[in-house]
Short mmCIF file of C-alpha atoms in Angstrom, two decimals:
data_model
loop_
_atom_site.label_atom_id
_atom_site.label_comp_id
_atom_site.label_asym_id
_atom_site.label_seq_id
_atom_site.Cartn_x
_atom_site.Cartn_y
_atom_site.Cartn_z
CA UNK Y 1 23.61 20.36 -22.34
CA UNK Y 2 20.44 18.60 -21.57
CA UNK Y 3 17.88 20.26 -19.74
CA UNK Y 4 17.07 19.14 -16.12
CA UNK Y 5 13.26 18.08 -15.35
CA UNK Y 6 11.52 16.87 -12.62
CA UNK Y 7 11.52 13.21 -11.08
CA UNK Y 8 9.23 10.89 -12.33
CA UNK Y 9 5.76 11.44 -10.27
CA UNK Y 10 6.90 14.61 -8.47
CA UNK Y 11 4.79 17.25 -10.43
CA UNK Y 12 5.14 20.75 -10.32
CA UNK Y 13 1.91 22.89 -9.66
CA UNK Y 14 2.08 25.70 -12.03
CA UNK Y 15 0.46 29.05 -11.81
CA UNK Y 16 -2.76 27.98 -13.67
CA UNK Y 17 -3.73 25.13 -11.48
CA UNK Y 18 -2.86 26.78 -7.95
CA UNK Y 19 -6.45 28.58 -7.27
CA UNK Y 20 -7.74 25.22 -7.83
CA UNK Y 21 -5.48 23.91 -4.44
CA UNK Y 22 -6.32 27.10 -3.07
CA UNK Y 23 -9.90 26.72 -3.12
CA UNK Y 24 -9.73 23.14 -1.96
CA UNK Y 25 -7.48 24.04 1.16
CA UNK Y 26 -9.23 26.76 2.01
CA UNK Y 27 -12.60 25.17 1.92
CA UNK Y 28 -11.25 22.35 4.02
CA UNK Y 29 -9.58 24.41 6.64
CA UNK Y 30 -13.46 26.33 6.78
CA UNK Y 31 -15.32 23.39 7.24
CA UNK Y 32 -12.25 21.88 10.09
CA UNK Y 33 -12.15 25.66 11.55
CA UNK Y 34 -16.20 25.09 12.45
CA UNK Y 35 -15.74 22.28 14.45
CA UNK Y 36 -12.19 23.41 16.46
CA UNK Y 37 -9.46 21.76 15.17
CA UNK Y 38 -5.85 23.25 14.80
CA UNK Y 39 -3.44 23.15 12.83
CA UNK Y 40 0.12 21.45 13.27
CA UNK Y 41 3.06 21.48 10.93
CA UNK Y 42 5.49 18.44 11.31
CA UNK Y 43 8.82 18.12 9.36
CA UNK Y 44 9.26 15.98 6.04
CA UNK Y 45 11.77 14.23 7.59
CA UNK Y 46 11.75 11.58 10.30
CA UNK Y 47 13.99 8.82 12.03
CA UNK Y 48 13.09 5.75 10.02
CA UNK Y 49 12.72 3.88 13.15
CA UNK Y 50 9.04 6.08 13.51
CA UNK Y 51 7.49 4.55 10.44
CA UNK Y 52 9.00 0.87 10.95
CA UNK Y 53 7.34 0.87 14.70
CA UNK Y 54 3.72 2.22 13.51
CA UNK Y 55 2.85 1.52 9.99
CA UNK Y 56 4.68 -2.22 10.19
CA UNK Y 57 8.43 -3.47 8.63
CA UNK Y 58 5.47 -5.66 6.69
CA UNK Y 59 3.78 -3.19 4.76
CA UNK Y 60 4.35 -2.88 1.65
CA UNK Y 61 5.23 0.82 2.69
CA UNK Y 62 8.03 -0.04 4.84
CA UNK Y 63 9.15 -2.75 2.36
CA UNK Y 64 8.99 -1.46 -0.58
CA UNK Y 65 8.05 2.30 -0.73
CA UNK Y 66 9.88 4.62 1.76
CA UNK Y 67 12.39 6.95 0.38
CA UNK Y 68 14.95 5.75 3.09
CA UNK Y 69 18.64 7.60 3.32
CA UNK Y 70 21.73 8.33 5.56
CA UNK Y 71 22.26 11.30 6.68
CA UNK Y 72 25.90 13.04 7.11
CA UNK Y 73 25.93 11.56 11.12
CA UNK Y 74 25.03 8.17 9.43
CA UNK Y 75 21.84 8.50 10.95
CA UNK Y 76 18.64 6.66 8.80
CA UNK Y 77 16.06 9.30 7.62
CA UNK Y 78 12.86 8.75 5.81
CA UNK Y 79 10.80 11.27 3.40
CA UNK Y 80 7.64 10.96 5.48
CA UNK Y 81 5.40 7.99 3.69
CA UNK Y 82 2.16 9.63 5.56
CA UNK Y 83 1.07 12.00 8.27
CA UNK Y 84 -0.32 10.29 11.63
CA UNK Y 85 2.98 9.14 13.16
CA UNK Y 86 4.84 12.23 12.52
CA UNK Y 87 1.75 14.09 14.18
CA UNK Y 88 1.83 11.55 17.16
CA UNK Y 89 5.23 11.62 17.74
CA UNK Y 90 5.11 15.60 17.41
CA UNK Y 91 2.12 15.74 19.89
CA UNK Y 92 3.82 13.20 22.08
CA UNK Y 93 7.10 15.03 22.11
CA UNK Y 94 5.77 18.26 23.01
CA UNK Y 95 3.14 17.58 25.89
CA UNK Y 96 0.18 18.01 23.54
CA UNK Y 97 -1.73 14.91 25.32
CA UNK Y 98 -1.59 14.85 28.63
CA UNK Y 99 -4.13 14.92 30.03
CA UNK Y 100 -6.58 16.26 27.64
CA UNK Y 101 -8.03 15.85 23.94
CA UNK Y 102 -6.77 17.33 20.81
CA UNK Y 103 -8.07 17.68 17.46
CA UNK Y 104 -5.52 18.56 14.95
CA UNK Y 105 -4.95 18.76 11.17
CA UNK Y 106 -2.06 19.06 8.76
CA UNK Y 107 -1.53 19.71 5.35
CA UNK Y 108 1.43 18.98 3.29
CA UNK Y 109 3.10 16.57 0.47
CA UNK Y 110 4.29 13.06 1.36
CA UNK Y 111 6.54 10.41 -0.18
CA UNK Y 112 5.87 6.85 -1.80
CA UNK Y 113 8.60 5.36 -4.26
CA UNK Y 114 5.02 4.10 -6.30
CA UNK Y 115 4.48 3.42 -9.76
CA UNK Y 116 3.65 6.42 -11.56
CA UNK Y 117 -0.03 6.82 -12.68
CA UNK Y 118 -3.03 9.18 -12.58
CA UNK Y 119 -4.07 9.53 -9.25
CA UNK Y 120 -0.99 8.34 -7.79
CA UNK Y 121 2.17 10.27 -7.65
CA UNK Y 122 5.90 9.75 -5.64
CA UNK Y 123 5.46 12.94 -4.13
CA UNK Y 124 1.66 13.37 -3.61
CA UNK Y 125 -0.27 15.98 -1.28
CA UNK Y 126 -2.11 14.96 1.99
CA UNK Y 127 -4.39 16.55 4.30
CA UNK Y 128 -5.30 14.45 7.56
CA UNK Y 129 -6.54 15.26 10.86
CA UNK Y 130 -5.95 13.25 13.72
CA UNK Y 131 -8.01 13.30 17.07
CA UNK Y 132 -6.53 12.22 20.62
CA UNK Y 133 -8.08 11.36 24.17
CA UNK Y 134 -11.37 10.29 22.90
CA UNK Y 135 -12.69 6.73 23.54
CA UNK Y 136 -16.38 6.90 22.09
CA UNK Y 137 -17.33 6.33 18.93
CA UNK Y 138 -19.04 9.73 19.04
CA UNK Y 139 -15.81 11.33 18.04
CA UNK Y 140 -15.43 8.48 15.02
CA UNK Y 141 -19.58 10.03 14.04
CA UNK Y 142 -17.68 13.80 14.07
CA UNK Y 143 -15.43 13.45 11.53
CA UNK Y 144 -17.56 11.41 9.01
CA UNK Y 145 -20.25 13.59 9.91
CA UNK Y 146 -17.24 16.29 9.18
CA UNK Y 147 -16.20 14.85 5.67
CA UNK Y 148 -20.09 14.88 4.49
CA UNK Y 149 -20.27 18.55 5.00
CA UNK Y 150 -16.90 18.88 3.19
CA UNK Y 151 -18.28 17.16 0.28
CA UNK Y 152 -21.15 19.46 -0.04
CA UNK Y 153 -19.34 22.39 0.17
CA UNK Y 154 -16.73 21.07 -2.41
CA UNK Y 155 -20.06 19.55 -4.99
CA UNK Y 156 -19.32 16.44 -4.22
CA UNK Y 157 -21.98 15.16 -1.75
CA UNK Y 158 -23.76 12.93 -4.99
CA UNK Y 159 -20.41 12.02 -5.99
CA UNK Y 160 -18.71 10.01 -3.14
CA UNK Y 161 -20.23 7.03 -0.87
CA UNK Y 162 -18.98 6.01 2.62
CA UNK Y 163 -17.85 2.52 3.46
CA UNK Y 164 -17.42 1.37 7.13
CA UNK Y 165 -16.00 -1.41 9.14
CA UNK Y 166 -14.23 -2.38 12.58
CA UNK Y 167 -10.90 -4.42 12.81
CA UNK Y 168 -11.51 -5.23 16.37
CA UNK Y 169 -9.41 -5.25 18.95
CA UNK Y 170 -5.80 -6.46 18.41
CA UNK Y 171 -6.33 -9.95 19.84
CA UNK Y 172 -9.77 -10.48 18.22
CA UNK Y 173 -7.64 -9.55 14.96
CA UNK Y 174 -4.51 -12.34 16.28
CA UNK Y 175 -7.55 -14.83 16.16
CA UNK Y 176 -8.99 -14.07 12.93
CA UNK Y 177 -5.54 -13.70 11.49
CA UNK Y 178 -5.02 -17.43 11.96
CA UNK Y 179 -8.50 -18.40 11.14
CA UNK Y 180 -7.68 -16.73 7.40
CA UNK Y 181 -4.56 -18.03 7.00
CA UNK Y 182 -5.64 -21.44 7.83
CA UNK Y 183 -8.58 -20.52 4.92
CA UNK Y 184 -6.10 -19.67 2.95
CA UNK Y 185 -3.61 -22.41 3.39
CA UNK Y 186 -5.59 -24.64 1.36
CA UNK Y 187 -5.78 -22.27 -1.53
CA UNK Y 188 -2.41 -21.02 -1.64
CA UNK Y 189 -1.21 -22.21 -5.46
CA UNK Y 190 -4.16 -20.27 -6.47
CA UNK Y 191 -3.90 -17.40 -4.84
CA UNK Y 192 -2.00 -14.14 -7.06
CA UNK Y 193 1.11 -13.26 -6.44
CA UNK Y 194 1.11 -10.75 -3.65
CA UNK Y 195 -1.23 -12.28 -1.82
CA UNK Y 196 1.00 -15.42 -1.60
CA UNK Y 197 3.68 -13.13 -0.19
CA UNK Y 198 0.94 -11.40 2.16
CA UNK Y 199 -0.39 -14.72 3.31
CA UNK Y 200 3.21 -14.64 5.91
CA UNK Y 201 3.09 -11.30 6.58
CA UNK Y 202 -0.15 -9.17 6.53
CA UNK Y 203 -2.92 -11.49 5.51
CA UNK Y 204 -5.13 -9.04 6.23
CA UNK Y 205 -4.43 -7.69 3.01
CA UNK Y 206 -5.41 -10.02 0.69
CA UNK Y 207 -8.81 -9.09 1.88
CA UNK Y 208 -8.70 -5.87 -0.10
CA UNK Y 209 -7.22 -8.04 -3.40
CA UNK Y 210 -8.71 -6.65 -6.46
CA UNK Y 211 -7.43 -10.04 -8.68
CA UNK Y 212 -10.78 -11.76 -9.18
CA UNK Y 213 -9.55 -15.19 -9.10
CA UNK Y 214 -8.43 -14.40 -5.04
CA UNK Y 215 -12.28 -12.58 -4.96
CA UNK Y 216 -13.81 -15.59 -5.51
CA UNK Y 217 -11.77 -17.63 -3.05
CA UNK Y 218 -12.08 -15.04 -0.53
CA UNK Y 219 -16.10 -15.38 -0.67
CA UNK Y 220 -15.69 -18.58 1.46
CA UNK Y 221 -13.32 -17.12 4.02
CA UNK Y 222 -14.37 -16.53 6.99
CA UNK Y 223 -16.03 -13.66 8.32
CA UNK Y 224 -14.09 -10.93 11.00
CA UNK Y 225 -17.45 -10.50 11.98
CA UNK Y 226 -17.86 -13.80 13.55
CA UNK Y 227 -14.32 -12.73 15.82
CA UNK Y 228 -15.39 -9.15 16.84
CA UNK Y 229 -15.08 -8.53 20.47
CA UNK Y 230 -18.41 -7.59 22.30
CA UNK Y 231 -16.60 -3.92 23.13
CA UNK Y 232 -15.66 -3.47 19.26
CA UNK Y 233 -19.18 -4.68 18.18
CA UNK Y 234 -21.03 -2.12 20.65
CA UNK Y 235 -18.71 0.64 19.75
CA UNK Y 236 -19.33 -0.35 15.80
CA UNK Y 237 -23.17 -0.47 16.09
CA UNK Y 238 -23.30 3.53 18.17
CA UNK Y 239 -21.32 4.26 15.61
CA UNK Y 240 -23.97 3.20 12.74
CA UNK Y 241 -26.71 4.72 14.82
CA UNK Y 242 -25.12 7.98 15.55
CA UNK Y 243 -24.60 8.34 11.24
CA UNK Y 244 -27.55 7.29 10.89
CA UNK Y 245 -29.51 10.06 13.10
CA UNK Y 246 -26.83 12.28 11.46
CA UNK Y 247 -28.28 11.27 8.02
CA UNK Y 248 -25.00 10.13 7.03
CA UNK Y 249 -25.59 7.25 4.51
CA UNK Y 250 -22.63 4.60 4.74
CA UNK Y 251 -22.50 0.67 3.91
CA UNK Y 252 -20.73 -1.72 5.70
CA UNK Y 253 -17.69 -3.48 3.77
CA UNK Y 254 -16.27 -6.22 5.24
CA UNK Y 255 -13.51 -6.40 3.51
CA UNK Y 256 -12.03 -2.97 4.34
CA UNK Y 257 -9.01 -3.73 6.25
CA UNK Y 258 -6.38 -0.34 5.54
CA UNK Y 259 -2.79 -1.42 4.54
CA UNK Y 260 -1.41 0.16 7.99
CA UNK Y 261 -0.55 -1.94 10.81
CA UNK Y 262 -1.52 0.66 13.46
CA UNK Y 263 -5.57 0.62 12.77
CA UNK Y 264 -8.58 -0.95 15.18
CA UNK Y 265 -12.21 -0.87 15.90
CA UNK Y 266 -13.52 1.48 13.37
CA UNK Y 267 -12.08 1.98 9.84
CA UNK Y 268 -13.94 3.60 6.88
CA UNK Y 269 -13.14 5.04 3.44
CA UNK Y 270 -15.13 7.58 1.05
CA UNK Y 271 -15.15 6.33 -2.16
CA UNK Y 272 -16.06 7.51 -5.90
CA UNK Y 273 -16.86 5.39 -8.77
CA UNK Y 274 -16.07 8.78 -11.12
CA UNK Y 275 -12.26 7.75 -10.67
CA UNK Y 276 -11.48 4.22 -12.19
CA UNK Y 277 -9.37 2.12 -9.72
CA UNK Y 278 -8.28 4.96 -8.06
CA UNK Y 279 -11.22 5.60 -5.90
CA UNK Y 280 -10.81 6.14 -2.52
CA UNK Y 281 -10.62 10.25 -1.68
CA UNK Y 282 -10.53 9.81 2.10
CA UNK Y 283 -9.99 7.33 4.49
CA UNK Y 284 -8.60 6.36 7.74
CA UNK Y 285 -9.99 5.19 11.08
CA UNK Y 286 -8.98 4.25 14.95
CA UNK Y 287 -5.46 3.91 16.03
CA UNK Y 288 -5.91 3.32 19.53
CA UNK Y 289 -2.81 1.67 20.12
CA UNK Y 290 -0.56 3.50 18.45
CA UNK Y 291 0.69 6.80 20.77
CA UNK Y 292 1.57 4.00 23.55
CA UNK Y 293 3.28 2.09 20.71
CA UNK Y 294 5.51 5.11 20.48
CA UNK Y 295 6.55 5.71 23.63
CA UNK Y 296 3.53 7.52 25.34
CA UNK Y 297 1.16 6.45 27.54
CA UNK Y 298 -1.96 4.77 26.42
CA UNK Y 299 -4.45 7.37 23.90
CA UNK Y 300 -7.62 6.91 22.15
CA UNK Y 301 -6.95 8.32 18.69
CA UNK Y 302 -8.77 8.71 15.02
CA UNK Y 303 -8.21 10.37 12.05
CA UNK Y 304 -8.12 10.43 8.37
CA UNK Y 305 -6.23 11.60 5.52
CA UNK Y 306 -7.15 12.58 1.91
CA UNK Y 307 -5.25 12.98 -1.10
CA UNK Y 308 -5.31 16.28 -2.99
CA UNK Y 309 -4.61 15.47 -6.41
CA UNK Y 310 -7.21 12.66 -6.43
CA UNK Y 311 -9.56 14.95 -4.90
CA UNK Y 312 -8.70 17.65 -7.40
CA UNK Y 313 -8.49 15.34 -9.95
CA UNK Y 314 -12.19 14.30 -9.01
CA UNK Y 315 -13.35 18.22 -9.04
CA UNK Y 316 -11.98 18.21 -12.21
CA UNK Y 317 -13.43 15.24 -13.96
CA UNK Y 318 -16.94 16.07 -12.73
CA UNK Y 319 -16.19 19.43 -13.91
CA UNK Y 320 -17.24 21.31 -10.01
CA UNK Y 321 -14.38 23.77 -10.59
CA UNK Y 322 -16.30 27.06 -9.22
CA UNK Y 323 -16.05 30.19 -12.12
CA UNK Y 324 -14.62 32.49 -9.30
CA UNK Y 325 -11.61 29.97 -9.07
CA UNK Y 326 -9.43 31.43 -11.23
CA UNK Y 327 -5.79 33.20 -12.16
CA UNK Y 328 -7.75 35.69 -13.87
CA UNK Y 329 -7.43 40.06 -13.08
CA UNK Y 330 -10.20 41.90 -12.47
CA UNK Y 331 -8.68 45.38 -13.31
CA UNK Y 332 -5.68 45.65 -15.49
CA UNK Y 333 -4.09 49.17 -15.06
CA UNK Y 334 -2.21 50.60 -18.18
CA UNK Y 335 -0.07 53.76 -18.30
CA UNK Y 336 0.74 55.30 -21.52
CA UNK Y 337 3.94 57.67 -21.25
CA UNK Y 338 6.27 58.68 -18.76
CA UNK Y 339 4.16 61.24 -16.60
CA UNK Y 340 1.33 58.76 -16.54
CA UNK Y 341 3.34 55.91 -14.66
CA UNK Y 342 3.88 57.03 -11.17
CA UNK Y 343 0.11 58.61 -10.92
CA UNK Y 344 -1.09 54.74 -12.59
CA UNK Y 345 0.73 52.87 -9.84
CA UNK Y 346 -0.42 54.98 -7.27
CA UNK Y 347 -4.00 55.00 -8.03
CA UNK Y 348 -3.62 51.00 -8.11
CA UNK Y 349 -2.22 51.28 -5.02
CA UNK Y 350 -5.20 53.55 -3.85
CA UNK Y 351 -7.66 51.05 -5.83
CA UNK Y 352 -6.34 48.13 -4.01
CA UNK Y 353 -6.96 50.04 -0.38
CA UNK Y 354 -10.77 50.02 -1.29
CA UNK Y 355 -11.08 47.08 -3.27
CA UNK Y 356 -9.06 44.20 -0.83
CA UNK Y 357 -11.18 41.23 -2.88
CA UNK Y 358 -10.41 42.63 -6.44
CA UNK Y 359 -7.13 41.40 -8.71
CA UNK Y 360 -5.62 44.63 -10.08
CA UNK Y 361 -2.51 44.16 -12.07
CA UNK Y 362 -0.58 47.07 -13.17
CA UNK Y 363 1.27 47.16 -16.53
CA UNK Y 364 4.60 46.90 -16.31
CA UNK Y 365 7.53 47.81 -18.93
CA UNK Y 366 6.40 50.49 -21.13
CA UNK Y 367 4.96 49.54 -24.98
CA UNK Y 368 2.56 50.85 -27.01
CA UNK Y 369 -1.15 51.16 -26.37
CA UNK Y 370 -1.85 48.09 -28.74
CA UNK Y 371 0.61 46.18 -27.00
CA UNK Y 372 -0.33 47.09 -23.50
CA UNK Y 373 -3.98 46.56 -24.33
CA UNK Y 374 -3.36 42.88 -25.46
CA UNK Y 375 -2.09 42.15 -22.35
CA UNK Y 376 -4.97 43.54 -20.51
CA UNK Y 377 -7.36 41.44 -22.58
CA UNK Y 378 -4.58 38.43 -21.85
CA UNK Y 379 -4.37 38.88 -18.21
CA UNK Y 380 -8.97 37.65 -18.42
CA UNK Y 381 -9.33 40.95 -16.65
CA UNK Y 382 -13.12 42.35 -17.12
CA UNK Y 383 -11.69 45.88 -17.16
CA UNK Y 384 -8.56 48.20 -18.60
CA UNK Y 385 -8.27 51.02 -17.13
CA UNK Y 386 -5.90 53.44 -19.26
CA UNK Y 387 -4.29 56.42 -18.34
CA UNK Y 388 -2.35 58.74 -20.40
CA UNK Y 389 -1.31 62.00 -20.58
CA UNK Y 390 -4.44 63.54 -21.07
CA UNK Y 391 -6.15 61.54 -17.92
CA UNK Y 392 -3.15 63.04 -15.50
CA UNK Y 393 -3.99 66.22 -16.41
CA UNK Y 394 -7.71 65.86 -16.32
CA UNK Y 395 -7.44 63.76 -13.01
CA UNK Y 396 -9.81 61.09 -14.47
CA UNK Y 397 -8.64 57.31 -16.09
CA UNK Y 398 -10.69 56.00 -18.98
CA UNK Y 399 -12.22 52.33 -18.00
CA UNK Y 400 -13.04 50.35 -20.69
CA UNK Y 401 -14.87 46.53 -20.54
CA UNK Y 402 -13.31 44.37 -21.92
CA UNK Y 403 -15.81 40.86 -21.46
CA UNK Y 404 -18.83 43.01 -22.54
CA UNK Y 405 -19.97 45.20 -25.04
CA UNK Y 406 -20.47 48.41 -23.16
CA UNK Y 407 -19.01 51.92 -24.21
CA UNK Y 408 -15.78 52.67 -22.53
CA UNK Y 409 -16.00 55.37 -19.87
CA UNK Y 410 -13.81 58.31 -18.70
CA UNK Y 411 -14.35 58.67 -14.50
CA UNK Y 412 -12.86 60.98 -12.47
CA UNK Y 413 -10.08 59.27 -10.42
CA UNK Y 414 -11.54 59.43 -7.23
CA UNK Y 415 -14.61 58.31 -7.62
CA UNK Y 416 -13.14 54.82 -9.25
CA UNK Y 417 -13.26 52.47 -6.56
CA UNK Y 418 -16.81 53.42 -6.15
CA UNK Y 419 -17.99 52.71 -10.23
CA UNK Y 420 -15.59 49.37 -9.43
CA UNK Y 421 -17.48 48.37 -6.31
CA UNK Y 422 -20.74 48.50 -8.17
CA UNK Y 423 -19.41 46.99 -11.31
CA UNK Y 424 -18.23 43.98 -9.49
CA UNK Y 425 -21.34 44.24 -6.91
CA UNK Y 426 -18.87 44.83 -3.75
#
């Protein structure tokens, strides 16, 4: 019978990688803990209807990407693509925003129906945090100012670069729009492939084309800047003054558009040039429109998302992995005969009490010393601690290193947690 696996580009995280997730989630709900936002947990699941009306039926998303389904009731249900309308209609649905502000984060996977490659995955891990009832682009300065101090406590403040821009308002964007497409009329046989198909739909797109041959037409377009409303272009230049008293370094692209429909005014993405193509670790921007678009009344929002397995991935290539992050014991606890096994699980037990931040595994299903031992010096812990017969009745355990040549010592078994505490400088 042939063994089941795993759907292409849904990965399983196995035991040996999950400190590295830990120590990225935890550092990222640190740095969002210091500035006050809260965390909301939204289903997987959501009418398809809620995707359709914010990220666009043109996106490639909606098109192309959504893992889309009847339910039992004949109902349509979508795996959610991304986070922000979930968390809007979530906030919406449960009073969250009336009348006041919110800042919010979630963590959790989402779903593309993508080709497979490194960086990109089918089932892939977000976190994004989404702010509501704030019209200044003080509250767009937070959360870049936000992600910078992420990146130094994750290594990476060397290793990623910021890239701004504003879409405008939606009618400065209607004009544009058919100032491009007029462009581009006149160079549609050479234009690639999907940006033919984009050139109907969301032109706005081919903006971000990575084909050179559509590069080089595009450096003739014309320029969104030339369009910008006179409240986008104040709102854009506090922006660039606030980073820039914030020492935030950024540069302004003017081709960053974001492939969702929602986005206006200010959009920006951190990017790495450690990755390949797959660059961007963060992004995200205003979405001003979009609550009202759902069904509530009118609310400034912002936010971002960032991928964890790119952002993992990045740790990893740059090698930033702390030491401490790690599946590793620090004590292993071995028991050698019957009469030593309860009195080595409850000293463990005791040890544990004391020692909250230490890893102390006890040995588990009997073997000889040799063979408990290799397991000890498998488990990475710095230190066996054995107890046999001998110990019980003595009422001391032997602790031996086992990372360091040092002589093994025999301690008396309540003064262990204190020779642990300054082994491991507790």
């Amino acid at each position: 019978m042939a063994k089941i696996q795993a759907i292409r580009g849904m990965n399983d995280i196995l035991p040996d990688q999950s400190p590295v997730w830990q120590f990225v989630e935890d550092t990222v709900r640190k740095v969002l803990g210091q500035y006050g936002y809260q965390e909301i947990r939204m289903p997987i699941v959501e009418q398809t209807d809620l995707f359709k009306r914010s990220i666009g039926e043109v996106t490639d998303i909606v098109e192309k990407e959504m893992y889309t389904f009847e339910d039992r009731n004949g109902d349509s249900l979508t795996l959610r693509p991304e986070g922000t309308a979930g968390c809007v209609r979530a906030a919406e649905e449960h009073g969250l925003l009336f009348n006041q502000t919110r800042r919010l984060w979630y963590t959790g996977p989402m779903f593309r129906h993508e080709r497979p490659q490194k960086g990109r995955y089918r089932q892939f891990h977000q976190i994004g945090v989404e702010c509501f009832g704030m019209t200044g682009p003080d509250i767009d300065a937070e959360l870049l100012v936000l992600t910078a101090r992420l990146w130094k406590a994750l290594g990476l403040a060397g290793h990623t670069r910021l890239e701004i821009n504003s879409l405008g308002t939606s009618d400065a964007r209607k004009v544009y729009r058919e100032a491009l497409v007029a462009y581009l009329e006149e160079y549609k046989e050479e234009l690639d492939e999907d940006s033919k198909r984009r050139l109907g739909t969301n032109p706005l797109r081919i903006l971000d084309s990575k084909v050179s041959e559509t590069r080089k037409i595009l450096e003739g377009a014309p320029s969104f800047d030339d369009y910008l409303d006179d409240d986008s272009r104040e709102h854009f230049e506090h922006l660039k003054s606030l980073l820039e008293e914030a020492g935030v370094e950024y540069t302004v692209n003017p081709a960053l558009v974001r492939g969702l429909d929602y986005y206006g005014k200010t959009v920006f993405e951190w990017v790495t040039d450690s990755l390949g193509a797959q660059g961007t670790v963060c992004a995200g921007g205003r979405y001003d429109g979009l609550v009202e678009q759902l069904g509530g009344k009118p609310t400034p929002a912002v936010g971002f998302a960032m991928g964890l397995e790119r952002l993992i991935l990045l740790l990893e290539t740059l090698d930033l992995i702390p030491a401490h992050v790690t599946t590793d014991a620090d004590v292993y606890v071995t028991a050698m005969g019957d009469s030593a096994i309860p009195v080595a699980m409850a000293l463990a037990e005791t040890l544990r009490d004391a020692l909250p931040g230490l890893t102390i595994v006890s040995h588990c299903g009997g073997g000889s010393f040799k063979s408990q031992m290799k397991k000890a010096d498998k488990s990475g812990a710095r230190y066996a601690l054995i107890l046999g017969e001998n110990e019980v009745a003595s009422g001391t355990a032997a602790l031996k290193p086992l990372r360091a040549d040092e002589p093994q010592q025999d301690i008396a078994q309540a003064e262990l947690a204190s020779a642990l505490a300054r082994a491991f400088n507790l």
